[in-house]
Coordinates of C-alpha atoms and ligand atoms in Angstrom, one line a residue:
M1 CA 46.4 134.6 112.8
L2 CA 46.4 131.4 114.9
T3 CA 43.0 130.4 113.4
R4 CA 44.2 131.0 109.9
I5 CA 47.3 128.8 110.6
Q6 CA 45.1 126.1 112.1
D7 CA 42.8 126.2 109.1
L8 CA 45.6 126.0 106.6
A9 CA 47.2 123.1 108.5
T10 CA 44.0 121.2 108.8
K11 CA 43.3 121.5 105.1
L12 CA 46.8 120.1 104.4
A13 CA 46.5 117.2 106.9
P14 CA 45.6 114.5 104.3
R15 CA 48.4 115.5 102.0
L16 CA 50.9 115.6 104.9
I17 CA 49.9 112.1 106.0
E18 CA 50.5 111.0 102.5
I19 CA 53.9 112.6 102.5
R20 CA 54.8 111.1 105.8
R21 CA 53.8 107.6 104.7
H22 CA 55.8 108.0 101.4
I23 CA 58.9 109.0 103.3
H24 CA 58.3 106.2 105.9
S25 CA 58.1 103.5 103.3
H26 CA 61.3 104.7 101.5
P27 CA 63.8 105.1 104.3
E28 CA 67.5 106.0 103.5
L29 CA 70.5 105.7 105.8
S30 CA 72.7 108.6 107.0
G31 CA 74.5 110.3 104.1
Q32 CA 72.5 108.5 101.5
E33 CA 69.2 110.5 101.5
Y34 CA 69.1 110.9 97.8
Q35 CA 65.5 110.1 97.0
T36 CA 64.3 111.8 100.2
S37 CA 66.0 115.1 99.4
A38 CA 64.8 115.0 95.8
F39 CA 61.3 114.5 97.1
V40 CA 61.7 117.2 99.7
S41 CA 63.0 119.7 97.1
G42 CA 60.1 118.9 94.8
V43 CA 57.5 119.7 97.5
L44 CA 59.4 122.9 98.5
S45 CA 59.6 124.1 94.9
S46 CA 55.9 123.5 94.3
S47 CA 55.2 125.6 97.3
G48 CA 57.1 128.5 95.8
L49 CA 60.2 128.3 98.0
H50 CA 63.7 129.0 96.7
V51 CA 65.4 125.7 96.9
Q52 CA 69.0 124.6 97.0
E53 CA 69.9 120.9 96.8
G54 CA 73.2 119.2 97.6
V55 CA 73.7 121.3 100.7
G56 CA 75.6 119.4 103.4
K57 CA 76.1 116.6 100.9
T58 CA 72.6 115.2 100.7
G59 CA 70.7 118.0 102.5
V60 CA 68.3 120.6 101.1
I61 CA 67.4 124.1 102.1
G62 CA 64.3 126.0 101.2
E63 CA 63.9 129.7 101.7
L64 CA 60.8 131.7 102.0
Q65 CA 61.1 135.5 101.6
G66 CA 58.6 137.5 103.6
T67 CA 57.3 140.8 102.4
G68 CA 58.8 143.1 105.0
K69 CA 62.3 144.5 105.5
D70 CA 63.2 142.8 108.7
E71 CA 66.8 141.7 108.5
R72 CA 66.3 138.7 110.9
L73 CA 66.4 135.3 109.4
L74 CA 64.7 132.4 111.3
A75 CA 65.8 128.9 110.5
I76 CA 63.9 125.7 111.1
R77 CA 65.8 122.4 111.1
T78 CA 64.5 118.9 110.5
D79 CA 66.5 115.8 109.9
M80 CA 65.8 113.1 107.2
D81 CA 67.8 110.0 107.8
A82 CA 66.7 106.5 108.9
L83 CA 68.3 103.7 110.9
P84 CA 69.7 100.3 110.0
I85 CA 66.8 98.5 111.7
Q86 CA 64.4 95.9 110.2
E87 CA 60.9 97.2 110.7
R88 CA 58.4 94.8 112.3
T89 CA 55.3 97.0 112.4
E90 CA 53.3 95.4 109.6
L91 CA 51.8 98.9 108.7
D92 CA 50.5 99.3 105.2
F93 CA 53.2 101.8 104.6
A94 CA 56.0 100.0 106.4
S95 CA 59.5 100.3 105.1
R96 CA 60.1 98.8 101.7
A97 CA 63.8 98.9 102.1
Q98 CA 65.3 95.7 103.6
G99 CA 67.0 96.4 107.0
M100 CA 66.2 100.2 107.1
M101 CA 63.5 101.9 109.1
H102 CA 62.4 105.4 110.1
A103 CA 62.5 104.3 113.7
C104 CA 63.5 107.7 115.1
G105 CA 60.6 109.6 113.6
H106 CA 62.8 111.6 111.2
D107 CA 60.0 110.9 108.6
V108 CA 57.7 112.9 110.9
H109 CA 60.3 115.7 111.3
T110 CA 60.7 116.1 107.6
T111 CA 56.9 116.1 107.1
V112 CA 56.5 118.7 109.8
G113 CA 59.2 120.9 108.2
L114 CA 57.5 120.6 104.8
G115 CA 54.0 121.3 106.3
T116 CA 55.3 124.4 108.1
A117 CA 56.9 125.6 104.8
M118 CA 53.6 124.9 103.0
V119 CA 51.5 126.8 105.6
L120 CA 53.9 129.8 105.8
S121 CA 54.2 130.0 102.0
Q122 CA 50.5 130.8 101.9
M123 CA 50.9 133.7 104.3
A124 CA 54.2 135.2 103.2
E125 CA 52.6 138.7 103.4
E126 CA 52.5 138.3 107.2
L127 CA 56.2 137.6 107.4
P128 CA 58.5 140.6 107.7
G129 CA 61.7 138.6 107.3
R130 CA 63.1 135.4 105.8
V131 CA 62.5 131.8 106.9
R132 CA 65.1 129.2 106.0
F133 CA 64.1 125.5 106.2
L134 CA 67.0 123.1 106.7
F135 CA 66.5 119.5 105.8
Q136 CA 69.5 117.8 107.3
P137 CA 71.1 114.4 106.4
A138 CA 73.0 112.1 108.7
E139 CA 71.8 113.1 112.1
E140 CA 72.1 109.5 113.4
I141 CA 75.8 109.5 112.8
A142 CA 76.1 113.0 114.3
Q143 CA 77.7 114.5 111.2
G144 CA 74.9 116.1 109.1
A145 CA 74.7 119.3 111.1
S146 CA 78.4 119.9 110.6
W147 CA 78.2 119.3 106.9
M148 CA 75.3 121.7 106.7
V149 CA 77.1 124.4 108.7
D150 CA 80.3 123.9 106.6
D151 CA 78.1 124.8 103.6
G152 CA 77.1 128.0 105.2
V153 CA 73.5 127.3 106.1
M154 CA 73.9 129.3 109.3
D155 CA 75.1 132.5 107.6
K156 CA 72.9 135.4 108.7
V157 CA 70.7 133.1 110.8
S158 CA 69.4 135.0 113.9
A159 CA 67.6 132.1 115.5
I160 CA 66.9 128.4 114.9
L161 CA 64.1 126.1 115.9
G162 CA 63.9 122.3 115.8
L163 CA 61.9 119.4 117.1
H164 CA 62.1 115.7 117.9
V165 CA 59.3 113.2 118.3
F166 CA 58.8 111.7 121.7
P167 CA 56.7 108.6 122.2
S168 CA 56.1 109.0 126.0
I169 CA 54.3 112.3 125.4
P170 CA 50.8 111.8 123.9
A171 CA 50.1 113.1 120.4
G172 CA 48.5 116.5 120.6
S173 CA 50.9 117.6 123.4
I174 CA 54.4 119.0 123.2
G175 CA 57.3 119.3 125.7
V176 CA 59.6 122.3 126.0
R177 CA 62.7 122.4 128.0
Y178 CA 64.7 125.4 129.4
G179 CA 68.4 125.0 129.4
A180 CA 70.0 121.7 128.6
L181 CA 67.9 119.3 126.5
T182 CA 70.5 116.7 125.5
A183 CA 74.0 115.8 126.5
A184 CA 77.4 116.2 125.0
A185 CA 78.6 112.9 123.6
D186 CA 82.3 112.2 123.3
D187 CA 84.2 109.1 122.2
L188 CA 86.8 107.5 124.4
E189 CA 89.6 105.1 123.5
I190 CA 92.0 103.8 126.2
I191 CA 94.9 101.5 125.3
I192 CA 96.7 99.6 128.0
I193 CA 100.0 98.2 127.2
G194 CA 101.5 95.5 129.5
E195 CA 103.9 92.7 129.0
S196 CA 103.0 89.2 127.8
G197 CA 104.0 86.1 129.7
H198 CA 102.9 82.6 130.8
G199 CA 99.5 82.4 132.4
A200 CA 101.1 80.4 135.2
R201 CA 103.8 83.0 136.0
P202 CA 101.9 86.4 136.4
H203 CA 104.8 87.9 138.4
E204 CA 107.0 87.9 135.3
A205 CA 104.4 89.7 133.2
V206 CA 102.3 92.9 133.3
D207 CA 98.7 91.7 132.9
A208 CA 96.9 94.3 130.6
I209 CA 93.5 92.6 131.1
W210 CA 93.7 92.8 134.9
I211 CA 94.9 96.5 134.7
A212 CA 92.1 97.3 132.2
A213 CA 89.6 95.9 134.7
Q214 CA 91.1 98.1 137.4
V215 CA 90.9 101.1 135.1
I216 CA 87.2 100.6 134.4
T217 CA 86.4 100.0 138.0
T218 CA 88.4 103.1 139.2
L219 CA 86.8 105.3 136.6
Q220 CA 83.3 104.3 137.6
Q221 CA 84.1 104.8 141.3
A222 CA 85.8 108.0 140.7
I223 CA 82.8 109.5 139.0
S224 CA 80.8 109.0 142.2
R225 CA 83.5 110.4 144.4
T226 CA 85.2 113.1 142.4
Q227 CA 82.6 114.5 140.0
N228 CA 79.9 116.9 141.1
P229 CA 76.8 114.7 141.5
L230 CA 74.6 117.6 140.4
R231 CA 76.5 117.7 137.1
P232 CA 76.0 114.3 135.6
V233 CA 78.8 112.4 133.9
V234 CA 78.1 109.0 132.3
L235 CA 81.0 106.9 131.1
S236 CA 80.2 103.6 129.4
I237 CA 82.8 101.3 128.1
G238 CA 81.0 99.5 125.3
K239 CA 83.8 97.5 123.7
I240 CA 86.9 95.7 124.9
N241 CA 89.5 94.1 122.7
G242 CA 92.5 92.2 124.0
G243 CA 94.3 89.0 124.7
R244 CA 95.7 86.2 122.7
A245 CA 95.1 82.8 124.3
P246 CA 93.7 81.5 127.6
N247 CA 97.1 80.7 129.0
V248 CA 98.9 83.8 127.8
I249 CA 98.9 87.0 129.7
A250 CA 97.6 89.8 127.5
D251 CA 100.1 92.5 126.6
K252 CA 97.5 94.9 125.1
V253 CA 93.9 95.9 125.8
Q254 CA 91.8 98.5 124.0
L255 CA 88.7 100.0 125.7
L256 CA 86.2 101.9 123.6
G257 CA 83.4 104.0 125.2
T258 CA 81.1 107.0 125.2
V259 CA 81.2 109.9 127.6
R260 CA 78.1 111.9 128.3
S261 CA 77.9 115.2 130.2
L262 CA 75.6 118.2 130.4
H263 CA 77.8 121.1 131.6
P264 CA 80.3 122.7 129.2
E265 CA 82.8 123.2 132.1
T266 CA 82.5 119.6 133.3
R267 CA 83.0 118.4 129.8
A268 CA 86.1 120.6 129.2
N269 CA 87.8 118.9 132.2
L270 CA 86.9 115.3 131.4
P271 CA 89.9 114.5 129.1
N272 CA 92.4 115.4 131.8
W273 CA 90.4 113.8 134.6
I274 CA 90.2 110.5 132.7
E275 CA 93.9 110.6 131.7
K276 CA 95.0 111.2 135.3
I277 CA 93.1 108.2 136.5
V278 CA 94.3 105.9 133.7
A279 CA 97.9 107.1 134.3
N280 CA 97.7 106.5 138.1
V281 CA 96.4 103.0 137.7
C282 CA 98.8 102.0 135.0
H283 CA 101.8 103.4 136.8
S284 CA 100.9 101.5 140.0
Y285 CA 101.2 98.2 138.1
G286 CA 103.9 99.0 135.5
A287 CA 101.7 99.3 132.4
K288 CA 101.9 102.0 129.7
Y289 CA 98.8 103.6 128.3
Q290 CA 97.3 105.9 125.7
V291 CA 94.1 107.9 126.1
N292 CA 92.4 109.2 122.9
Y293 CA 89.5 111.5 123.7
R294 CA 87.5 112.8 120.8
Q295 CA 84.9 115.5 121.3
G296 CA 81.6 114.6 119.6
V297 CA 78.5 116.9 119.5
P298 CA 78.0 119.4 122.3
S299 CA 75.0 119.5 124.6
V300 CA 71.8 121.1 123.2
Q301 CA 71.3 124.3 125.4
N302 CA 67.9 125.8 124.6
D303 CA 67.7 129.6 124.6
Y304 CA 65.4 131.1 127.2
F305 CA 63.6 133.6 125.0
L306 CA 63.0 131.2 122.1
T307 CA 61.8 128.4 124.5
Q308 CA 59.4 130.9 126.0
L309 CA 58.2 131.9 122.5
L310 CA 57.6 128.2 121.7
Q311 CA 55.8 127.6 125.0
S312 CA 53.5 130.6 124.6
A313 CA 52.7 129.8 121.0
A314 CA 51.9 126.2 121.9
E315 CA 49.9 127.2 124.9
E316 CA 47.8 129.6 122.8
A317 CA 47.3 127.0 120.2
W318 CA 46.6 124.0 122.4
G319 CA 46.0 125.1 126.0
S320 CA 48.5 124.9 128.8
D321 CA 47.5 121.4 129.8
R322 CA 49.0 120.2 126.5
V323 CA 52.3 121.9 126.9
Q324 CA 54.7 120.2 129.3
V325 CA 57.7 122.0 130.7
L326 CA 60.2 119.1 130.9
P327 CA 61.9 118.8 134.2
E328 CA 64.8 116.8 133.1
P329 CA 67.2 116.7 130.1
S330 CA 68.2 113.5 128.3
L331 CA 71.7 112.1 128.2
G332 CA 71.1 111.2 124.6
A333 CA 72.9 113.3 121.9
E334 CA 71.5 115.4 119.1
D335 CA 73.6 117.4 116.6
F336 CA 71.1 120.3 116.6
S337 CA 73.7 121.6 119.1
V338 CA 76.1 122.2 116.3
Y339 CA 73.8 124.9 114.9
L340 CA 73.6 126.5 118.4
E341 CA 77.3 127.3 118.1
H342 CA 76.2 129.9 115.5
A343 CA 72.8 131.2 116.7
P344 CA 70.5 130.8 119.7
G345 CA 67.8 128.2 119.3
S346 CA 65.3 125.9 120.9
M347 CA 64.3 122.4 120.2
F348 CA 61.0 121.0 121.5
R349 CA 59.7 117.5 121.9
L350 CA 56.7 116.6 119.8
G351 CA 54.4 114.1 121.5
V352 CA 53.5 111.2 119.2
G353 CA 52.3 108.6 121.7
F354 CA 48.9 106.8 121.1
K355 CA 46.6 107.7 124.0
D356 CA 44.8 104.4 123.9
R357 CA 47.9 102.2 123.9
V358 CA 49.4 101.0 127.1
L359 CA 52.8 100.6 125.5
N360 CA 54.2 103.1 123.1
Y361 CA 57.4 101.6 121.7
P362 CA 60.6 103.7 122.3
L363 CA 62.6 105.4 119.6
H364 CA 64.9 103.0 117.7
H365 CA 62.6 100.0 118.3
P366 CA 61.5 97.9 115.3
L367 CA 57.9 98.3 116.4
F368 CA 58.1 102.1 116.9
D369 CA 55.0 103.8 115.6
V370 CA 53.6 107.3 115.8
D371 CA 50.1 108.8 116.1
E372 CA 50.0 110.9 112.9
S373 CA 47.7 113.5 114.3
A374 CA 50.9 114.9 115.9
I375 CA 52.0 116.2 112.5
I376 CA 49.4 119.0 112.6
T377 CA 50.4 119.7 116.2
G378 CA 54.0 120.2 115.0
V379 CA 53.1 122.3 112.0
V380 CA 50.8 124.7 113.9
T381 CA 53.2 125.0 116.8
L382 CA 56.2 125.8 114.5
A383 CA 54.2 128.1 112.0
Y384 CA 52.7 130.1 114.9
T385 CA 56.0 130.4 116.7
V386 CA 57.5 131.8 113.5
Y387 CA 54.7 134.3 113.2
K388 CA 55.1 135.3 116.8
Y389 CA 58.8 135.7 116.4
W390 CA 58.2 138.8 114.3
H391 CA 55.0 140.0 115.9
Q392 CA 55.9 140.0 119.6
G393 CA 57.9 142.8 121.1
Ligands
NI1 NI1 66.3 111.1 116.1

């Protein structure tokens, strides 16, 4: 079966590269993937899948019915949105849309999803159950997965697989990860309210800027002294607003930041932990405060069985030297985790690095580029994992 999948994928390679280049040159921002989803649904329909458009706003699902009576439904998720970045690659098929670029490889993800659907549609008699392909919008703003789930795409799904390109792994190889793959990403707003006064008479005022500085310093120090160092927490204040004039003591400062963590328990305690520190600092110096903590996407926690399935499928297909078991998670965020609240799943990293380049530009870089041979690696890995899902144990 593996040879058959590899043959089908190899035959499709020129078409898949054409598809990827088409999507790459026509990027669309999160929530506006109109042309992309129309294109995707066209390809899915012509491969004989049952297609539904307008799922999760601008998302698409394609369903492939196998010939058996197995009740299990396996989902494959890929994302379709681009970033507000001006491409600088000078490739023939570089972005034709001003200020937009597929700099996170979602063009490759979409192509791999389509390629997998095309391969599996030619061997439906080997599939005892159903496969549902999710083409998700708006991953970059961490909302698309929730839109898709709200429209019922996870109904009856027994397991879900996903992938993300990774420039530091060479094309032809993949990375799997057991347990946490990405972090939970929450939003933080802290407002410190002091009392205005003359810059020359600080004792008659409550200086919100100085107290804000204390709050930031105390939070950063408290992470190192009061959080378990084996359970990482990263708190970054990325924006400060406050003050009126150089000689006026500020009465209000707003701090905006992101909070990353890997362990669900640690995450659950963070809002209280932050509030206590802010409260203590503010009380010490007579300021009032407000803490608004908004939970964003949870951490992606890969399922053990499905990760093992991906690993063994990839090792059979490519040899164990081309399958890396990743020792570390990333503190980046990925809304694939939203699906994992409904079914177990696993997301792997698809190597797209050029072996002969010293520098492979990182994701979200205006010169980001991928070795397109990775598309076939992705398609075969996914298609064979799907096959094994029903034919192993
Ligand atoms: Ni991405």
